[in-house]
XYZ file of C-alpha atoms in Angstrom:
448
model
C -10.695 38.982 -61.835
C -8.164 39.078 -58.643
C -9.807 39.512 -55.160
C -6.774 42.278 -54.342
C -8.306 44.433 -57.309
C -11.953 44.507 -56.379
C -13.105 47.972 -53.830
C -12.823 48.064 -50.384
C -16.858 47.813 -50.508
C -16.919 44.535 -52.338
C -13.956 42.806 -50.384
C -15.649 43.651 -46.666
C -18.570 41.822 -48.163
C -16.611 38.878 -48.930
C -15.285 38.652 -45.814
C -18.015 38.884 -44.035
C -19.390 36.066 -46.419
C -16.972 34.177 -45.731
C -17.398 34.364 -41.777
C -21.059 33.347 -41.770
C -19.717 30.469 -43.939
C -17.913 29.475 -40.677
C -20.165 30.318 -38.765
C -23.183 28.047 -40.642
C -21.078 25.220 -40.854
C -20.607 25.252 -36.783
C -23.986 25.133 -36.161
C -24.690 22.741 -38.850
C -21.640 20.420 -37.306
C -23.186 21.044 -33.369
C -26.614 20.203 -35.249
C -25.139 17.252 -37.043
C -23.242 16.155 -34.274
C -26.166 16.646 -31.423
C -25.077 18.254 -27.675
C -25.732 15.249 -25.376
C -26.973 17.354 -22.646
C -30.223 17.739 -24.915
C -30.575 14.650 -26.897
C -29.591 12.696 -23.977
C -30.881 14.351 -21.081
C -30.428 13.199 -16.980
C -32.315 14.185 -14.863
C -29.879 15.220 -12.126
C -30.066 16.610 -8.258
C -27.607 18.999 -7.058
C -25.371 17.182 -4.311
C -25.815 19.943 -1.479
C -29.992 19.204 -2.399
C -29.857 15.715 -1.725
C -30.425 14.715 2.625
C -27.847 12.581 4.139
C -29.045 9.473 3.798
C -28.861 9.195 -0.512
C -24.600 9.222 1.153
C -22.002 7.098 1.952
C -20.902 6.958 5.578
C -17.157 8.448 5.768
C -15.002 5.411 6.781
C -11.278 7.419 6.819
C -11.370 7.899 10.418
C -11.958 3.714 10.754
C -9.414 2.287 13.019
C -8.410 -1.052 13.945
C -9.214 -2.904 16.722
C -6.980 -4.468 18.940
C -6.590 -7.254 17.912
C -5.841 -9.430 21.066
C -9.769 -9.031 21.643
C -10.185 -12.330 19.286
C -8.218 -14.332 21.126
C -9.028 -16.140 24.386
C -6.960 -15.605 27.497
C -6.028 -18.627 28.705
C -5.710 -19.814 32.381
C -3.236 -19.728 35.077
C -3.531 -24.036 35.414
C -4.585 -25.825 32.447
C -8.460 -26.953 33.172
C -9.163 -30.149 32.691
C -11.807 -31.266 29.362
C -13.267 -34.330 27.545
C -10.430 -34.547 24.551
C -7.555 -34.203 26.795
C -4.925 -37.341 27.125
C -3.598 -37.723 30.665
C 0.001 -39.415 31.789
C -0.897 -41.399 34.848
C 0.738 -43.670 36.612
C 0.026 -45.161 40.280
C 2.356 -47.170 41.725
C 0.965 -50.560 42.250
C -2.096 -49.842 40.514
C -0.821 -48.896 37.158
C 0.696 -50.880 36.499
C -0.188 -53.762 38.637
C 3.056 -55.434 40.547
C 3.045 -58.085 42.190
C 3.281 -57.878 46.092
C 7.209 -58.978 45.884
C 7.306 -57.301 42.728
C 10.058 -54.290 42.258
C 7.326 -51.385 41.088
C 8.060 -50.066 36.903
C 8.796 -47.307 36.151
C 6.308 -44.775 34.562
C 6.794 -44.362 30.684
C 8.214 -41.022 29.736
C 6.263 -39.303 26.621
C 8.040 -36.730 24.342
C 5.344 -34.398 22.688
C 5.550 -33.755 18.995
C 7.126 -31.266 17.164
C 3.741 -28.765 16.663
C 2.988 -29.316 20.839
C 4.422 -26.645 23.297
C 3.943 -29.069 26.162
C 7.018 -30.539 28.121
C 7.678 -34.199 28.381
C 5.337 -36.117 30.539
C 5.182 -39.384 32.186
C 2.550 -42.214 32.792
C 0.177 -44.239 31.306
C -1.762 -42.766 28.416
C -5.320 -42.305 29.641
C -7.784 -40.078 27.381
C -10.590 -38.044 29.413
C -13.939 -38.920 27.855
C -16.432 -37.149 26.192
C -18.955 -36.481 29.876
C -15.299 -34.932 31.279
C -15.001 -38.707 33.333
C -12.242 -40.205 34.251
C -11.836 -43.953 33.873
C -9.385 -45.857 35.728
C -8.644 -49.234 37.250
C -10.831 -50.427 40.362
C -12.282 -47.573 41.545
C -15.402 -45.670 39.789
C -14.947 -43.144 36.996
C -14.102 -39.813 38.178
C -15.554 -36.263 37.045
C -12.615 -34.388 36.079
C -14.501 -31.274 34.085
C -12.526 -28.146 34.961
C -9.792 -29.688 37.467
C -6.279 -28.714 37.146
C -3.639 -31.359 37.421
C -3.165 -30.992 41.227
C -6.819 -31.116 41.972
C -6.839 -34.777 39.578
C -3.937 -35.522 41.341
C -5.845 -34.946 44.546
C -8.829 -36.872 43.443
C -6.976 -39.970 42.413
C -5.343 -40.474 45.727
C -8.701 -39.777 47.505
C -10.419 -42.708 45.660
C -8.082 -45.255 45.789
C -7.905 -44.527 49.640
C -11.296 -44.867 50.344
C -11.783 -47.464 48.725
C -9.220 -49.352 50.509
C -6.972 -50.055 47.589
C -3.534 -48.094 48.789
C -2.631 -47.034 52.254
C -1.947 -43.322 52.511
C 1.696 -43.737 52.450
C 1.892 -45.672 49.317
C -0.724 -43.536 47.384
C 1.284 -41.155 45.763
C -0.214 -40.727 41.608
C 1.576 -39.360 39.108
C -0.201 -36.472 36.715
C 0.724 -34.893 33.642
C -0.706 -33.783 30.303
C 0.595 -35.977 27.076
C -1.820 -34.143 24.886
C -4.253 -31.732 24.685
C -7.526 -31.569 23.327
C -7.762 -29.871 20.003
C -10.760 -28.254 17.814
C -11.038 -29.101 14.059
C -12.335 -25.560 12.625
C -13.023 -24.714 9.006
C -11.497 -21.896 7.772
C -13.231 -20.132 4.225
C -11.275 -17.306 2.981
C -11.540 -15.132 0.077
C -8.490 -12.999 -0.345
C -5.647 -13.645 -2.693
C -2.754 -15.066 -1.679
C -0.561 -12.240 0.758
C 2.804 -13.368 -0.273
C 3.223 -9.862 -1.915
C 1.074 -7.491 -0.480
C 1.717 -4.356 -2.353
C 1.207 -5.828 -5.697
C -2.212 -7.120 -4.360
C -3.597 -4.380 -3.740
C -2.708 -2.747 -7.408
C -3.973 -5.417 -8.703
C -6.935 -5.452 -7.170
C -7.711 -1.948 -7.280
C -6.865 -2.900 -11.422
C -9.534 -5.040 -11.067
C -7.208 -7.922 -11.936
C -6.840 -10.225 -8.881
C -7.837 -13.551 -8.143
C -10.280 -13.675 -6.119
C -11.277 -17.388 -5.679
C -11.847 -18.996 -2.128
C -9.579 -21.349 -0.289
C -10.896 -24.059 2.519
C -7.976 -25.110 5.355
C -9.097 -27.167 7.907
C -7.180 -25.760 10.920
C -6.759 -27.794 14.429
C -6.315 -25.592 16.863
C -4.801 -26.327 20.530
C -7.331 -25.756 23.922
C -7.414 -22.128 24.641
C -6.135 -21.167 21.511
C -9.338 -22.444 19.710
C -10.730 -18.989 18.424
C -10.872 -16.074 15.955
C -6.985 -14.954 16.277
C -5.681 -18.176 16.038
C -7.867 -19.836 13.108
C -6.751 -16.225 11.230
C -3.143 -16.665 11.863
C -2.637 -20.523 10.855
C -4.200 -19.398 7.397
C -2.153 -16.514 6.457
C -3.212 -13.738 8.967
C -5.623 -10.906 8.982
C -8.140 -10.242 5.697
C -6.177 -8.831 2.891
C -7.167 -5.847 1.119
C -9.377 -7.916 -1.952
C -11.570 -8.724 1.569
C -13.998 -7.605 3.826
C -12.675 -5.626 6.751
C -14.997 -8.320 9.418
C -15.051 -11.961 10.056
C -18.031 -14.245 10.385
C -18.261 -17.165 12.156
C -20.977 -19.993 11.259
C -21.344 -22.153 14.370
C -21.892 -25.879 13.357
C -23.990 -26.816 15.744
C -27.491 -28.231 14.472
C -29.510 -25.836 16.733
C -27.813 -23.252 14.687
C -28.149 -24.779 11.266
C -31.731 -24.969 12.246
C -31.858 -21.482 13.429
C -30.394 -20.803 9.886
C -32.788 -22.944 7.696
C -35.596 -21.240 9.428
C -34.923 -17.668 8.362
C -34.310 -17.366 5.278
C -37.417 -20.183 4.887
C -39.503 -16.996 6.277
C -37.375 -14.527 4.385
C -38.721 -16.371 0.898
C -42.278 -17.029 1.748
C -42.444 -12.965 2.592
C -40.845 -12.215 -0.393
C -43.312 -14.141 -2.504
C -46.178 -13.030 -0.234
C -44.967 -9.027 -1.367
C -44.728 -10.363 -5.284
C -48.385 -10.173 -5.345
C -48.660 -6.798 -4.626
C -47.218 -4.567 -7.863
C -47.211 -2.049 -5.698
C -44.834 -3.013 -2.830
C -41.500 -2.424 -2.208
C -39.891 -5.769 -1.763
C -37.161 -5.776 1.478
C -33.225 -6.133 1.717
C -31.983 -9.540 3.238
C -31.881 -8.348 6.805
C -28.669 -9.584 8.724
C -28.343 -13.306 9.565
C -29.055 -14.084 13.320
C -26.655 -17.069 13.650
C -23.839 -15.781 11.928
C -21.779 -13.912 14.134
C -20.092 -10.684 12.728
C -17.152 -9.571 14.048
C -15.873 -6.161 12.515
C -12.016 -5.527 12.320
C -12.552 -1.269 11.897
C -14.705 0.668 14.274
C -14.687 4.616 14.380
C -12.471 5.979 16.856
C -12.740 5.878 20.638
C -15.195 2.975 20.143
C -14.533 -0.257 22.015
C -16.079 -3.241 20.215
C -18.277 -5.298 22.737
C -16.675 -8.603 21.906
C -18.176 -11.514 23.869
C -16.026 -14.453 25.116
C -18.337 -17.129 23.051
C -18.471 -15.093 19.901
C -14.570 -15.547 19.723
C -14.809 -19.298 21.324
C -14.366 -21.823 18.362
C -15.517 -25.673 18.933
C -15.470 -28.536 16.644
C -16.981 -27.735 12.855
C -17.593 -24.186 13.580
C -16.751 -21.930 10.287
C -14.749 -18.908 10.413
C -15.518 -17.181 6.740
C -13.734 -14.426 5.248
C -15.792 -12.682 2.689
C -15.108 -11.190 -1.059
C -15.776 -7.725 -1.729
C -16.398 -8.436 -5.287
C -19.378 -6.582 -5.366
C -17.693 -3.287 -3.444
C -17.010 -1.963 -7.081
C -17.340 1.487 -9.283
C -18.657 1.754 -13.063
C -17.812 4.836 -15.591
C -19.240 5.892 -18.611
C -19.960 8.932 -21.250
C -17.112 10.687 -21.822
C -15.263 8.677 -19.158
C -13.351 5.140 -20.149
C -16.159 2.339 -19.501
C -15.361 0.037 -17.104
C -15.594 -1.312 -13.565
C -13.055 -0.647 -11.187
C -12.927 -1.864 -7.009
C -13.378 0.631 -4.474
C -10.469 1.530 -1.932
C -11.138 -1.037 1.821
C -9.842 1.108 3.777
C -10.342 4.903 2.924
C -13.040 7.163 0.825
C -12.680 7.386 -2.735
C -14.825 10.662 -3.391
C -16.089 11.660 -7.355
C -12.543 13.348 -8.595
C -10.461 10.231 -7.212
C -12.754 7.715 -8.796
C -12.399 10.053 -12.430
C -8.582 9.694 -11.369
C -8.904 5.623 -11.045
C -11.228 5.511 -14.738
C -7.823 7.394 -16.174
C -9.201 10.539 -16.616
C -8.009 13.373 -14.608
C -10.321 17.190 -13.581
C -9.909 19.198 -15.793
C -7.940 17.225 -18.683
C -8.671 17.000 -22.223
C -10.975 14.654 -23.384
C -10.732 13.251 -26.871
C -13.644 12.546 -28.737
C -17.056 14.365 -29.409
C -16.689 17.503 -31.580
C -13.093 16.965 -31.796
C -13.254 14.386 -32.892
C -15.415 14.871 -35.896
C -13.651 17.703 -36.844
C -10.403 17.461 -37.274
C -9.394 15.051 -35.234
C -8.174 17.669 -31.974
C -9.364 17.923 -28.489
C -11.374 19.538 -26.710
C -10.698 22.886 -26.004
C -13.035 23.296 -23.043
C -13.086 20.307 -20.532
C -16.158 18.570 -19.716
C -17.839 20.272 -16.302
C -20.579 17.948 -15.348
C -20.342 14.488 -13.579
C -23.611 12.683 -12.393
C -23.213 9.800 -10.058
C -26.356 7.159 -10.626
C -26.762 5.724 -6.933
C -29.504 2.707 -6.263
C -31.933 3.154 -4.021
C -34.574 0.668 -2.200
C -37.323 -0.650 -4.021
C -35.256 -0.814 -7.404
C -34.855 3.228 -7.460
C -32.103 5.579 -8.919
C -31.035 8.885 -8.367
C -28.485 10.947 -10.294
C -26.317 12.998 -8.346
C -25.300 16.128 -10.311
C -21.900 17.811 -8.914
C -20.428 20.519 -10.926
C -16.653 19.795 -11.059
C -15.460 23.386 -10.998
C -17.732 23.638 -7.566
C -15.646 20.284 -7.075
C -12.473 21.547 -7.266
C -13.082 24.502 -5.027
C -15.328 22.812 -2.058
C -14.236 19.397 -0.564
C -17.573 19.449 0.840
C -19.106 19.141 -3.411
C -17.428 15.898 -3.538
C -19.986 13.175 -2.970
C -18.323 9.772 -2.030
C -18.731 6.586 -4.114
C -20.596 3.892 -2.699
C -20.747 0.536 -4.360
C -22.567 0.350 -7.206
C -21.967 3.470 -8.230
C -22.435 4.267 -12.083
C -20.266 7.639 -12.973
C -20.864 9.616 -16.331
C -18.741 12.469 -17.392
C -20.309 15.144 -19.719
C -19.862 18.173 -21.535
C -22.340 20.748 -20.934
C -23.984 22.330 -23.920
C -22.291 25.469 -23.795
C -19.264 23.900 -23.716
C -20.334 21.625 -26.867
C -20.450 24.378 -28.586
C -17.717 26.239 -27.453
C -15.057 22.635 -28.564
C -17.463 22.510 -31.906
C -16.969 26.833 -32.670
C -13.102 26.408 -31.501
C -12.761 23.276 -34.389
C -14.602 24.999 -36.936
C -13.103 27.855 -36.316
C -9.290 26.507 -36.800
C -10.449 24.091 -39.397
C -12.256 26.187 -42.431
C -12.383 29.333 -40.524
C -8.601 30.340 -40.706
C -8.470 29.148 -43.950
C -11.310 31.014 -45.387
C -10.165 34.017 -43.983
C -6.681 33.695 -45.298
C -8.551 33.264 -48.809
């Protein structure tokens, strides 16, 4: 019998049965696919209920320090120390001339290509490590910390006091042939800085090279500071390096201090492992390592002592990579590992955008991919931030995306190590299942 020939009552009952079939199919689909908020629940705490200790400190307002604080101020007159090579000429003594022979002219020395010193006059005499200067016929002179003029007067007085030269003949010449240098090792874990924009883009995508490079540099006196070491090896740290500089001293005392520090820490760790309820402490700051920040809060002038930026032979300047400053994504977000920006804050909405899912965008998957292959009509409305806490704990921060869009205070900042999981609410999944089921089966049944 044709449906059009059915009575009105039977026709209404047929439409009702069709609608019931659609609803049953939708409920069956829901029961088969499951609601993730029920089958995979996450015990989250709303962001507005957590204390401030669970949130990261913002860094948008940090400003770069005055980089001149990383350099030494040279004195008005160069002060001699061990390692300097002086040009000295003393008529009749250096070089020695027979009484009736005419004096020899002093030699002229020209500096190397990298030196900024002017040409010098005299025979090269090195200042010893103890700061003494050995000259013919007199006892070694202590010239540590003296200027060229003071050394000239000391040499003149020594030859006159020992009755080697008469006052009218004592006219020594003292110049600098080569200033002392300091060998410093610079280790950098930031990549080449030939193209800063491409480097930043590659690092945000997680494809940049983070391998370390080491360089031995020779720094002249009064340029043996952190700033000159950085300039010689490529400049300030790149985007994939931390905004700080570490200085490791090469002295035996500092090496022993670092070794004792590590031994004490691991001994404490082994003792705590015997107690299953004890919380193992994190590795504290090494007191033998100098950390110099490169960005500070506005109005804060960092107190960087002169001895912290002064480098000696064998010291190590270390630029550390930010390879651990990453966050992870899961759930309805594409799974992956993404690097955090160095100089500005990243909230949960920005992290979702970096992962490839902007707020409010349609997400394929879930019920839509099972029924009809359509995109979801209602976007997911909740995201969880899984954040590590001390003692190997974890807190799940629940973020309502609707509130986060309208209220900036409801957008927690992302911290290193966070895992971001995007999910549907149960009612959102039901609506998506229902809409997909209706447009797949409902219209067909109604048209019948």
